[in-house]
Coordinates of C-alpha atoms in Angstrom, one line a residue:
Chain A
M1296 CA 15.0 -3.5 -82.7
S1297 CA 13.1 -1.0 -80.5
G1298 CA 10.4 -1.4 -77.8
I1299 CA 9.3 -0.7 -74.3
V1300 CA 11.3 -1.8 -71.2
W1301 CA 9.9 -4.1 -68.5
K1302 CA 12.2 -3.9 -65.5
F1303 CA 12.9 -6.5 -62.9
G1304 CA 15.3 -7.1 -60.0
N1305 CA 18.1 -9.6 -59.2
D1306 CA 17.9 -13.4 -59.3
I1307 CA 14.8 -13.7 -61.5
N1308 CA 14.6 -17.5 -61.5
T1309 CA 13.3 -20.1 -63.8
D1310 CA 10.5 -21.0 -61.5
V1311 CA 9.0 -17.6 -61.7
L1312 CA 9.6 -17.5 -65.5
A1313 CA 8.1 -20.9 -66.2
P1314 CA 6.4 -22.3 -63.1
G1315 CA 6.7 -26.1 -62.6
I1316 CA 3.0 -26.6 -61.9
Y1317 CA 2.2 -25.4 -65.5
I1318 CA 5.1 -27.1 -67.2
K1319 CA 3.0 -29.8 -68.9
E1320 CA 0.8 -27.1 -70.5
P1321 CA 1.5 -26.0 -74.1
I1322 CA 4.0 -23.2 -74.4
Q1323 CA 1.2 -20.7 -75.2
V1324 CA -0.5 -21.5 -71.9
L1325 CA 2.7 -21.6 -69.9
A1326 CA 3.6 -18.2 -71.3
T1327 CA 0.5 -16.6 -69.7
H1328 CA 2.0 -17.5 -66.3
C1329 CA 5.4 -16.0 -67.0
L1330 CA 6.6 -13.8 -64.1
E1331 CA 3.0 -13.8 -62.6
S1332 CA 4.3 -14.2 -59.1
I1333 CA 6.2 -11.0 -59.4
D1334 CA 4.0 -9.0 -61.9
V1335 CA 0.5 -10.4 -62.6
D1336 CA 0.1 -8.0 -65.6
F1337 CA 3.4 -8.8 -67.4
A1338 CA 2.2 -11.7 -69.6
N1339 CA -1.0 -9.8 -70.6
K1340 CA 0.6 -6.5 -71.3
V1341 CA 4.0 -7.2 -72.7
K1342 CA 4.0 -6.5 -76.5
V1343 CA 6.0 -8.0 -79.4
G1344 CA 9.3 -6.2 -79.6
D1345 CA 9.4 -5.2 -75.9
F1346 CA 12.5 -5.7 -73.8
V1347 CA 13.1 -7.3 -70.4
L1348 CA 15.7 -5.5 -68.3
A1349 CA 16.9 -7.1 -65.0
G1350 CA 19.7 -7.1 -62.5
E1351 CA 22.2 -9.8 -61.6
N1352 CA 21.8 -13.5 -62.4
F1353 CA 18.7 -13.5 -64.6
G1354 CA 17.4 -17.0 -65.3
I1355 CA 19.1 -18.7 -62.4
G1356 CA 17.7 -22.1 -61.4
S1357 CA 16.4 -25.0 -63.5
S1358 CA 17.7 -26.0 -66.9
R1359 CA 14.1 -25.8 -68.3
E1360 CA 14.5 -23.9 -71.5
Q1361 CA 10.8 -23.0 -71.3
A1362 CA 12.1 -20.1 -69.1
A1363 CA 13.6 -18.6 -72.3
Q1364 CA 10.9 -20.0 -74.6
V1365 CA 8.0 -18.2 -72.8
L1366 CA 9.8 -14.9 -73.2
K1367 CA 10.2 -15.6 -76.9
E1368 CA 6.6 -16.7 -77.1
L1369 CA 5.5 -13.4 -75.6
G1370 CA 7.5 -11.6 -78.3
V1371 CA 10.2 -10.2 -76.0
A1372 CA 13.0 -8.9 -78.4
A1373 CA 15.9 -9.4 -76.0
V1374 CA 16.7 -9.7 -72.3
I1375 CA 19.2 -7.2 -71.0
A1376 CA 20.7 -7.9 -67.6
K1377 CA 23.8 -7.3 -65.4
S1378 CA 24.5 -11.1 -65.5
F1379 CA 22.7 -14.3 -66.4
G1380 CA 22.3 -17.8 -65.0
G1381 CA 24.7 -19.8 -67.3
I1382 CA 22.1 -22.4 -68.4
F1383 CA 19.5 -19.7 -69.2
Y1384 CA 22.1 -17.8 -71.2
R1385 CA 22.9 -20.8 -73.4
N1386 CA 19.2 -21.7 -73.7
A1387 CA 18.2 -18.2 -74.8
F1388 CA 20.7 -18.1 -77.7
N1389 CA 19.9 -21.7 -78.6
L1390 CA 16.3 -20.5 -79.1
G1391 CA 17.3 -17.3 -80.9
L1392 CA 16.5 -15.0 -78.0
P1393 CA 19.4 -12.5 -77.5
A1394 CA 20.7 -12.1 -73.9
V1395 CA 22.7 -9.0 -73.5
V1396 CA 25.0 -8.0 -70.6
I1397 CA 25.3 -4.4 -69.3
K1398 CA 27.6 -4.2 -66.3
K1399 CA 26.9 -0.7 -65.2
E1400 CA 23.8 1.0 -63.8
S1401 CA 21.9 1.7 -67.0
N1402 CA 19.7 4.8 -66.4
I1403 CA 16.9 2.9 -68.1
D1404 CA 13.5 2.8 -66.3
A1405 CA 10.4 0.7 -66.8
G1406 CA 8.4 2.1 -69.6
D1407 CA 11.3 3.7 -71.4
C1408 CA 11.5 3.1 -75.2
I1409 CA 14.9 1.8 -76.2
K1410 CA 16.6 0.7 -79.4
L1411 CA 19.1 -2.2 -79.3
E1412 CA 21.8 -2.8 -82.0
L1413 CA 22.9 -6.3 -81.3
E1414 CA 26.1 -6.3 -83.3
T1415 CA 27.5 -3.2 -81.6
G1416 CA 25.8 -3.5 -78.3
R1417 CA 24.5 0.1 -78.6
I1418 CA 21.4 0.8 -76.6
N1419 CA 19.7 4.1 -77.4
N1420 CA 17.2 5.2 -74.7
Q1421 CA 14.8 7.1 -76.9
T1422 CA 12.7 8.3 -73.9
K1423 CA 15.7 9.8 -72.1
G1424 CA 17.8 10.6 -75.1
V1425 CA 20.9 8.8 -73.8
E1426 CA 23.0 6.0 -75.2
I1427 CA 24.8 3.2 -73.4
F1428 CA 26.8 0.2 -74.6
A1429 CA 26.2 -3.4 -73.7
E1430 CA 28.9 -6.0 -73.8
I1431 CA 29.5 -7.3 -77.3
V1432 CA 27.8 -10.7 -77.9
P1433 CA 30.4 -13.4 -78.7
D1434 CA 30.7 -14.4 -82.3
N1435 CA 29.5 -17.9 -81.9
L1436 CA 26.4 -16.7 -80.1
L1437 CA 25.7 -14.0 -82.6
G1438 CA 25.9 -16.7 -85.2
L1439 CA 23.1 -18.6 -83.4
I1440 CA 20.8 -15.5 -83.5
K1441 CA 21.4 -15.1 -87.2
T1442 CA 20.6 -18.7 -88.0
G1443 CA 17.4 -18.7 -85.8
G1444 CA 19.0 -20.6 -83.0
L1445 CA 20.7 -24.0 -82.7
L1446 CA 17.9 -25.7 -84.6
G1447 CA 18.6 -23.5 -87.6
Q1448 CA 22.3 -24.6 -87.4
L1449 CA 21.4 -28.2 -87.0
E1450 CA 19.2 -28.1 -90.1
K1451 CA 22.2 -26.8 -92.1
L1452 CA 24.4 -29.8 -91.0
K1453 CA 24.6 -32.2 -93.9
N1454 CA 26.3 -34.9 -92.0
I1455 CA 24.4 -35.4 -88.8
P1456 CA 25.9 -38.6 -87.4
N1457 CA 23.4 -41.4 -87.9
R1458 CA 24.1 -44.8 -86.6
E1459 CA 22.3 -46.4 -89.5
Y1460 CA 25.4 -45.4 -91.5
Q1461 CA 28.1 -46.1 -89.1
Chain B
M198 CA 51.1 -22.9 -66.6
G199 CA 49.5 -25.8 -64.8
Q200 CA 45.9 -26.8 -65.2
T201 CA 43.0 -27.4 -62.8
V202 CA 41.0 -30.6 -62.9
S203 CA 38.3 -28.9 -64.9
E204 CA 40.8 -27.5 -67.4
K205 CA 42.4 -31.0 -67.8
I206 CA 39.0 -32.6 -68.6
I207 CA 38.0 -29.9 -71.1
S208 CA 41.4 -30.1 -72.8
K209 CA 41.1 -33.8 -73.3
A210 CA 37.4 -33.5 -74.5
A211 CA 38.4 -30.8 -76.9
G212 CA 41.4 -32.8 -78.3
L213 CA 43.8 -30.1 -77.1
T214 CA 46.9 -30.3 -75.0
E215 CA 45.9 -27.2 -73.0
V216 CA 43.0 -24.8 -72.7
K217 CA 42.8 -21.4 -71.0
P218 CA 39.8 -19.8 -69.2
G219 CA 37.8 -17.8 -71.7
D220 CA 38.6 -20.0 -74.7
V221 CA 35.5 -21.2 -76.6
V222 CA 36.1 -24.8 -77.5
T223 CA 34.1 -27.7 -79.0
C224 CA 34.2 -30.8 -76.9
S225 CA 33.3 -34.4 -77.5
V226 CA 30.7 -35.6 -74.9
D227 CA 31.5 -38.7 -73.0
L228 CA 28.1 -39.1 -71.4
A229 CA 24.7 -37.4 -72.0
M230 CA 22.1 -37.8 -69.2
I231 CA 18.5 -36.9 -70.0
H232 CA 15.2 -37.2 -68.3
D233 CA 11.5 -37.4 -69.1
S234 CA 10.8 -33.7 -68.7
G235 CA 13.6 -32.2 -70.8
G236 CA 14.4 -35.2 -72.9
P237 CA 12.4 -37.2 -75.5
R238 CA 9.2 -35.2 -75.1
R239 CA 11.2 -32.1 -76.2
V240 CA 13.6 -33.6 -78.7
K241 CA 11.7 -36.5 -80.4
Q242 CA 9.7 -34.6 -82.9
I243 CA 12.6 -32.3 -83.9
M244 CA 15.0 -35.3 -84.3
E245 CA 12.5 -36.9 -86.6
K246 CA 12.2 -33.7 -88.6
L247 CA 16.0 -33.6 -88.9
G248 CA 16.1 -37.2 -89.8
A249 CA 18.7 -37.7 -87.1
N250 CA 19.3 -40.4 -84.5
V251 CA 21.3 -40.4 -81.3
W252 CA 25.0 -40.2 -82.1
D253 CA 26.0 -43.1 -79.7
P254 CA 23.2 -44.8 -77.7
N255 CA 25.8 -46.3 -75.4
K256 CA 26.8 -42.8 -74.2
V257 CA 23.2 -41.8 -73.4
V258 CA 21.5 -42.4 -70.0
L259 CA 17.8 -41.8 -69.9
V260 CA 15.9 -41.6 -66.6
S261 CA 12.1 -41.1 -66.2
D262 CA 12.0 -39.2 -62.9
H263 CA 10.1 -35.9 -63.2
F264 CA 6.7 -37.4 -64.2
A265 CA 7.4 -40.7 -62.4
H266 CA 4.4 -42.2 -60.7
N267 CA 2.0 -39.5 -61.7
T268 CA -1.3 -40.9 -62.8
D269 CA -2.8 -38.0 -64.7
S270 CA -3.2 -38.8 -68.4
E271 CA -0.7 -36.1 -69.6
S272 CA 2.1 -37.6 -67.4
M273 CA 1.2 -41.1 -68.5
K274 CA 1.5 -40.0 -72.1
I275 CA 4.9 -38.4 -71.5
L276 CA 6.2 -41.6 -69.7
Q277 CA 5.0 -43.7 -72.7
L278 CA 6.6 -41.4 -75.2
T279 CA 9.8 -41.7 -73.2
R280 CA 9.7 -45.5 -73.4
D281 CA 8.9 -45.5 -77.1
W282 CA 11.8 -43.2 -77.8
A283 CA 14.2 -45.3 -75.7
K284 CA 13.2 -48.3 -77.7
G285 CA 13.4 -46.6 -81.1
Q286 CA 16.8 -45.1 -80.3
K287 CA 18.1 -48.3 -78.8
I288 CA 18.9 -46.7 -75.5
D289 CA 19.9 -49.6 -73.2
N290 CA 20.7 -47.3 -70.3
F291 CA 17.1 -46.5 -69.6
Y292 CA 15.8 -46.3 -66.1
D293 CA 12.0 -46.0 -66.0
Q294 CA 10.8 -44.5 -62.7
E295 CA 13.6 -46.1 -60.7
G296 CA 14.8 -42.9 -59.2
I297 CA 16.2 -39.4 -59.9
C298 CA 18.7 -39.1 -62.7
H299 CA 21.4 -37.5 -60.6
I300 CA 21.3 -40.5 -58.2
V301 CA 20.5 -43.4 -60.6
T302 CA 23.2 -42.5 -63.1
P303 CA 26.2 -42.8 -60.6
E304 CA 24.4 -45.6 -58.7
R305 CA 24.6 -47.8 -61.9
G306 CA 28.2 -47.0 -62.4
H307 CA 27.8 -44.7 -65.4
L308 CA 29.9 -41.8 -64.0
L309 CA 33.7 -42.1 -64.1
P310 CA 36.4 -39.6 -63.2
G311 CA 37.6 -37.5 -66.0
M312 CA 34.4 -37.6 -68.0
F313 CA 33.1 -34.6 -69.9
A314 CA 29.5 -35.1 -69.2
V315 CA 26.3 -33.1 -69.7
G316 CA 22.9 -33.5 -68.1
G317 CA 19.5 -32.2 -69.2
D318 CA 19.0 -30.8 -65.7
S319 CA 20.4 -28.0 -63.6
H320 CA 21.5 -30.2 -60.8
S321 CA 23.9 -32.1 -63.1
P322 CA 27.0 -30.7 -61.2
T323 CA 26.1 -33.6 -58.8
G324 CA 28.4 -35.6 -61.2
G325 CA 31.3 -33.4 -60.1
A326 CA 31.4 -35.5 -56.9
F327 CA 32.8 -38.3 -59.1
G328 CA 35.5 -36.1 -60.7
C329 CA 33.5 -35.5 -63.9
F330 CA 33.2 -32.1 -65.5
M331 CA 29.4 -32.3 -65.6
F332 CA 27.0 -29.5 -66.2
G333 CA 23.4 -28.9 -67.0
V334 CA 21.9 -27.8 -70.3
G335 CA 18.5 -27.1 -71.7
S336 CA 16.7 -29.3 -74.2
T337 CA 17.7 -27.6 -77.5
D338 CA 21.4 -27.7 -76.3
M339 CA 20.8 -31.4 -75.5
L340 CA 19.3 -31.9 -78.9
G341 CA 22.5 -30.7 -80.5
I342 CA 24.5 -33.0 -78.3
L343 CA 22.3 -36.0 -79.0
V344 CA 22.6 -35.7 -82.7
T345 CA 26.3 -34.6 -83.0
G346 CA 27.9 -35.9 -79.8
K347 CA 29.5 -32.5 -79.4
T348 CA 28.9 -29.2 -77.6
W349 CA 30.8 -25.9 -77.1
V350 CA 32.0 -24.5 -73.8
K351 CA 33.6 -21.3 -72.8
V352 CA 36.4 -22.7 -70.6
P353 CA 35.4 -21.5 -67.1
E354 CA 37.8 -20.1 -64.5
T355 CA 38.2 -22.4 -61.5
I356 CA 37.0 -21.1 -58.1
N357 CA 38.6 -23.0 -55.2
I358 CA 36.4 -23.4 -52.1
N359 CA 38.4 -25.0 -49.3
W360 CA 36.7 -26.4 -46.2
S361 CA 39.2 -27.0 -43.3
G362 CA 38.5 -28.7 -40.0
S363 CA 35.8 -31.3 -39.3
L364 CA 32.0 -31.2 -39.0
K365 CA 30.4 -31.5 -35.6
Q366 CA 27.7 -33.9 -34.8
G367 CA 24.4 -33.0 -36.5
V368 CA 26.1 -30.8 -39.1
V369 CA 26.3 -32.2 -42.6
A370 CA 27.1 -31.4 -46.3
K371 CA 23.7 -29.8 -46.7
D372 CA 24.6 -27.3 -44.0
M373 CA 27.9 -26.6 -45.8
A374 CA 26.0 -26.0 -49.1
L375 CA 23.5 -23.6 -47.5
R376 CA 26.4 -21.8 -45.7
M377 CA 28.1 -21.2 -49.0
C378 CA 24.9 -19.9 -50.6
A379 CA 24.6 -17.4 -47.8
A380 CA 28.2 -16.3 -47.9
L381 CA 28.7 -16.2 -51.7
G382 CA 25.1 -15.7 -53.0
M383 CA 23.4 -17.4 -55.9
N384 CA 25.8 -15.8 -58.3
G385 CA 28.9 -16.6 -56.2
G386 CA 29.8 -19.3 -58.7
A387 CA 29.4 -16.9 -61.6
Y388 CA 29.0 -19.8 -64.0
Q389 CA 32.6 -20.8 -63.4
A390 CA 33.8 -24.2 -62.1
I391 CA 34.1 -24.7 -58.4
Q392 CA 36.6 -27.1 -57.1
Y393 CA 36.0 -28.2 -53.5
T394 CA 39.0 -29.1 -51.4
G395 CA 40.0 -29.5 -47.8
D396 CA 39.9 -31.9 -44.9
A397 CA 36.2 -31.5 -44.3
V398 CA 35.4 -32.3 -48.0
Q399 CA 37.8 -35.2 -48.2
S400 CA 36.3 -36.8 -45.2
L401 CA 32.8 -36.7 -46.6
S402 CA 31.2 -39.9 -47.8
M403 CA 30.5 -40.2 -51.5
T404 CA 26.9 -39.5 -51.2
E405 CA 27.5 -36.4 -48.9
R406 CA 29.9 -35.2 -51.6
M407 CA 27.1 -35.5 -54.1
T408 CA 25.0 -33.2 -51.9
L409 CA 27.8 -30.6 -51.8
C410 CA 28.3 -30.7 -55.6
N411 CA 24.6 -30.8 -56.3
M412 CA 24.1 -27.4 -54.8
S413 CA 26.8 -25.8 -56.9
A414 CA 23.7 -25.1 -59.1
E415 CA 22.4 -22.9 -56.3
L416 CA 25.8 -21.1 -56.3
G417 CA 25.3 -20.3 -60.0
A418 CA 28.4 -22.3 -60.9
Q419 CA 28.7 -24.3 -64.2
T420 CA 29.9 -27.2 -62.2
G421 CA 31.3 -28.2 -58.8
I422 CA 34.0 -30.8 -58.8
I423 CA 35.9 -32.8 -56.2
A424 CA 39.2 -34.5 -57.3
P425 CA 38.6 -38.3 -57.1
D426 CA 40.3 -40.3 -54.4
E427 CA 40.0 -43.7 -52.8
I428 CA 36.4 -43.0 -51.5
T429 CA 35.4 -42.1 -55.1
Y430 CA 37.0 -45.2 -56.6
E431 CA 35.5 -47.5 -54.0
Y432 CA 32.0 -46.2 -54.7
I433 CA 32.4 -46.6 -58.4
R434 CA 33.8 -50.1 -58.2
E435 CA 30.8 -51.1 -56.0
A436 CA 28.5 -49.5 -58.5
G437 CA 30.0 -51.6 -61.3
G438 CA 31.9 -48.8 -63.1
H439 CA 35.1 -49.6 -64.8
I440 CA 37.9 -47.1 -64.0
E441 CA 40.9 -47.2 -66.4
D442 CA 43.3 -45.0 -64.5
E443 CA 42.9 -44.6 -60.7
N444 CA 45.2 -41.5 -60.3
N445 CA 46.5 -38.3 -61.6
L446 CA 43.2 -36.4 -61.9
I447 CA 44.4 -33.6 -59.6
S448 CA 44.9 -29.9 -60.2
D449 CA 48.6 -29.0 -60.9
D450 CA 50.4 -27.1 -58.1
D451 CA 50.8 -24.1 -60.3
A452 CA 47.2 -24.1 -61.6
N453 CA 45.4 -20.8 -61.7
Y454 CA 42.3 -20.0 -59.7
L455 CA 39.9 -17.0 -60.1
I456 CA 39.6 -16.8 -56.3
K457 CA 40.0 -19.0 -53.3
H458 CA 37.4 -19.0 -50.5
E459 CA 38.1 -20.5 -47.1
F460 CA 35.5 -22.0 -44.8
S461 CA 35.9 -23.7 -41.5
A462 CA 33.8 -26.8 -40.7
N463 CA 34.7 -26.6 -37.0
D464 CA 32.4 -23.8 -36.2
L465 CA 29.6 -24.5 -38.7
E466 CA 26.1 -24.7 -37.2
P467 CA 23.0 -26.3 -38.7
Q468 CA 21.7 -23.9 -41.4
V469 CA 18.2 -23.1 -42.6
A470 CA 17.3 -21.1 -45.7
T471 CA 14.2 -18.9 -45.3
P472 CA 11.9 -18.3 -48.3
H473 CA 12.4 -17.7 -51.2
S474 CA 16.1 -18.3 -51.9
P475 CA 18.8 -20.7 -50.7
A476 CA 21.0 -17.6 -50.3
N477 CA 18.7 -16.6 -47.4
S478 CA 20.4 -19.2 -45.3
T479 CA 21.2 -18.5 -41.7
E480 CA 22.2 -20.3 -38.5
I481 CA 19.2 -22.3 -37.2
K482 CA 19.2 -20.4 -33.8
N483 CA 18.1 -17.3 -35.7
I484 CA 14.8 -18.8 -36.9
E485 CA 13.9 -21.5 -34.3
K486 CA 10.2 -22.0 -33.5
V487 CA 8.9 -21.0 -36.9
Q488 CA 5.6 -23.0 -37.4
V489 CA 5.7 -25.5 -40.3
D490 CA 2.7 -27.3 -41.9
K491 CA 4.5 -29.9 -44.1
F492 CA 7.9 -31.5 -43.9
Y493 CA 9.5 -33.0 -47.0
I494 CA 12.5 -35.3 -47.2
G495 CA 13.1 -35.9 -50.9
A496 CA 14.9 -34.9 -54.1
C497 CA 18.3 -35.5 -55.5
T498 CA 19.7 -33.2 -52.9
G499 CA 18.1 -34.7 -49.8
A500 CA 16.8 -38.3 -50.1
K501 CA 19.8 -40.5 -50.6
L502 CA 20.4 -43.4 -48.2
V503 CA 22.6 -41.1 -46.0
D504 CA 19.8 -38.6 -45.8
L505 CA 17.1 -41.1 -44.9
S506 CA 19.5 -42.5 -42.3
M507 CA 19.9 -39.1 -40.7
A508 CA 16.1 -38.8 -40.5
A509 CA 15.9 -42.2 -38.9
K510 CA 18.5 -41.3 -36.3
I511 CA 16.2 -38.5 -35.1
L512 CA 12.9 -40.3 -35.6
K513 CA 13.9 -43.5 -33.7
N514 CA 11.7 -43.5 -30.6
N515 CA 10.0 -40.2 -31.8
K516 CA 6.8 -39.4 -33.6
V517 CA 5.9 -36.8 -36.1
A518 CA 4.0 -34.0 -34.3
A519 CA 0.2 -34.3 -34.2
G520 CA -1.5 -32.5 -37.0
K521 CA 1.7 -32.3 -39.1
Q522 CA 2.8 -34.2 -42.2
L523 CA 6.2 -35.6 -42.9
T524 CA 6.6 -37.0 -46.5
V525 CA 9.6 -39.1 -47.5
A526 CA 10.3 -39.7 -51.2
P527 CA 13.5 -41.8 -51.5
A528 CA 15.8 -40.7 -54.3
S529 CA 15.9 -44.1 -56.0
S530 CA 14.4 -47.6 -55.8
K531 CA 17.7 -49.0 -54.8
I532 CA 17.9 -46.5 -51.9
Y533 CA 14.3 -47.6 -51.0
N534 CA 15.4 -51.2 -51.0
Q535 CA 18.6 -50.5 -48.9
A536 CA 16.6 -48.5 -46.4
S537 CA 14.0 -51.3 -46.2
E538 CA 16.7 -53.9 -45.6
N539 CA 18.6 -52.0 -42.9
G540 CA 15.6 -51.0 -40.9
V541 CA 15.7 -47.2 -41.7
M542 CA 12.4 -47.3 -43.6
S543 CA 10.5 -48.9 -40.8
I544 CA 11.8 -46.3 -38.3
L545 CA 10.5 -43.6 -40.6
T546 CA 7.1 -45.1 -41.2
E547 CA 6.6 -46.0 -37.6
A548 CA 7.3 -42.4 -36.6
G549 CA 4.5 -41.4 -38.9
A550 CA 6.3 -40.5 -42.1
K551 CA 4.2 -40.9 -45.3
L552 CA 6.1 -42.6 -48.2
L553 CA 6.0 -41.5 -51.8
P554 CA 7.6 -43.4 -54.7
P555 CA 11.1 -42.4 -55.9
G556 CA 11.1 -39.4 -58.2
C557 CA 11.6 -35.6 -58.4
G558 CA 8.1 -35.1 -57.2
A559 CA 7.1 -32.1 -55.1
C560 CA 10.5 -30.6 -55.1
A561 CA 9.9 -29.5 -58.6
G562 CA 6.2 -28.9 -58.2
Y563 CA 5.1 -32.2 -59.7
G564 CA 2.6 -34.8 -58.5
A565 CA 1.7 -35.7 -54.9
G566 CA 2.7 -33.6 -52.0
V567 CA 2.8 -30.2 -53.7
L568 CA 2.0 -27.2 -51.5
E569 CA -1.4 -25.5 -51.2
N570 CA -2.0 -21.7 -50.8
N571 CA -0.1 -20.2 -47.8
E572 CA 1.3 -23.6 -46.6
V573 CA 4.7 -23.5 -44.9
C574 CA 7.1 -26.4 -45.7
L575 CA 10.6 -27.3 -44.4
A576 CA 12.3 -29.5 -47.1
S577 CA 15.6 -31.3 -47.5
T578 CA 15.6 -30.2 -51.2
A579 CA 17.9 -27.7 -52.9
R580 CA 15.7 -24.9 -54.0
N581 CA 13.0 -22.8 -52.3
F582 CA 12.1 -20.3 -55.1
Q583 CA 8.6 -18.8 -54.9
G584 CA 6.1 -21.2 -56.2
R585 CA 8.6 -24.0 -56.9
M586 CA 6.9 -26.6 -54.7
G587 CA 3.3 -25.6 -55.7
S588 CA 1.3 -22.6 -54.9
S589 CA 3.0 -19.2 -55.4
T590 CA 1.7 -18.2 -51.9
S591 CA 3.4 -21.2 -50.2
H592 CA 6.6 -20.7 -48.2
V593 CA 9.5 -23.2 -48.3
Y594 CA 12.4 -23.4 -45.8
L595 CA 15.4 -25.6 -46.5
G596 CA 17.5 -27.6 -44.1
S597 CA 19.4 -30.8 -43.7
P598 CA 17.5 -34.1 -43.3
Y599 CA 18.5 -34.0 -39.6
T600 CA 16.8 -30.6 -39.3
V601 CA 13.7 -31.6 -41.2
A602 CA 13.2 -34.7 -39.1
A603 CA 13.8 -32.9 -35.8
S604 CA 11.4 -30.2 -36.8
A605 CA 8.8 -32.7 -37.8
V606 CA 8.8 -34.1 -34.3
T607 CA 8.3 -30.7 -32.7
G608 CA 6.2 -29.1 -35.5
T609 CA 8.4 -26.0 -35.5
I610 CA 11.9 -25.4 -36.9
T611 CA 14.2 -27.1 -34.4
D612 CA 17.9 -27.6 -33.9
P613 CA 18.5 -31.3 -34.6
R614 CA 21.4 -31.4 -32.0
E615 CA 18.7 -31.4 -29.3
F616 CA 17.9 -34.9 -30.4
L617 CA 21.5 -36.1 -31.0
E618 CA 23.1 -35.4 -27.7
D619 CA 24.7 -38.5 -26.1

């Protein structure tokens, strides 16, 4: 996957990703408010296949999975950050949105075009002609991406416990 | 190698004799708590598509709290959908607009020490106050739990936060939580398990312990846990919970900790977090006299009986400042009833506080009392992210219920100890 980088700082929280006052709206509408309190242009201008790059603790805050869902709705290919809020991290993979950790300073700027290989963690900055490596995504989470999220896995379960049969 | 309380609970839930931090294990869930926002309205349709039902209705607690008491048609539809789903799935433990899930669930005796519990809300670490390993998940994660009764965890390291000494008058668990946010940051918990220990923690009441564990979410921890003791057991017995084994849920002496943090309660001052992060907390003397428009005592963090009682202690024989608004939204109907019976509620309303029904309300940007453009609010809630309580141009400060009440009297941020001196 390759696309343009949108860069944000530390502690990007779920309230700025999916503001509570719009939470009752359909996901398509909620998505238009994604990150608006930090960058009013983001939701309008981000393109399918683009990447979100951030600092520490991306997605800290609420358990609302709309925070990950709006990014997916907008077509974001993956979120790359130094660390993630734990609930957001689980939510992202459950919805089939890769969340990738890079510990070091990345030498990636807003607007750079990058290519990400999820299996190896290789990030090729095509604008700057440099390569860095993200942490490898754990197997169980890579499995979620391959099956299209947790729902894809649940659909494959033949024996969902059903109390009608217990 | 010995195990911490969290490791013991996860081992048992995973059916293993021992787990190590970093292991990815599948656990059986003892209790799943869901609410109207992340629950039925997000999982109903998909469960129908999967042809699946709840794995064990007795292990599910459903609480309508986020859209509670809202009268717009969309909220009414969500509340009805929640009722219909509860009926269809035969969920007996359904509390329809009787308070906030983190409060109602233990209040009705559903949380017991040693449980591996999940909640469809980020403040689920509140359950750690009862010796549960309880953490928040999103709705697809919860969907998987509701239909299989299982979920995976990467066994967290345990971070020990020890509070020695004792709190001074006017300084409470909320101040401890804000102090930790300032010292450790919103990633200080690093999605690991915090275990709170020390004299100052042990001497907290059960509901103050809930405040402490609740804000483990703001420390970025997966959960925050306190080993159960007589205070825990007494609360649970009164709530009607049945405890099988009233001992032995303690960390082994040779258990391993990622890090140990030491705090002293003796010299803790009232804390206030400035906008837009709980990690911006500082001693109140650094920001006294900031003008505030609205004061809010509410939410799972700051509207339990103990919280309302703190406000009443300040507001007895005082009035909310002219031109200002203090709103109080008790965290549950039971708390409302208790505060009515013991006279707390009449002190609050006679001082000029405006009452809202129990629910998550304005803390999460829902319903009555949300903030308008450029308004400044001081709240007893947990979180002051930009736009959380309404307009993205509003400003939210966080403090203890003591601090909110004292500031409501003067109209500016005020050290509550000025009202508490003997």
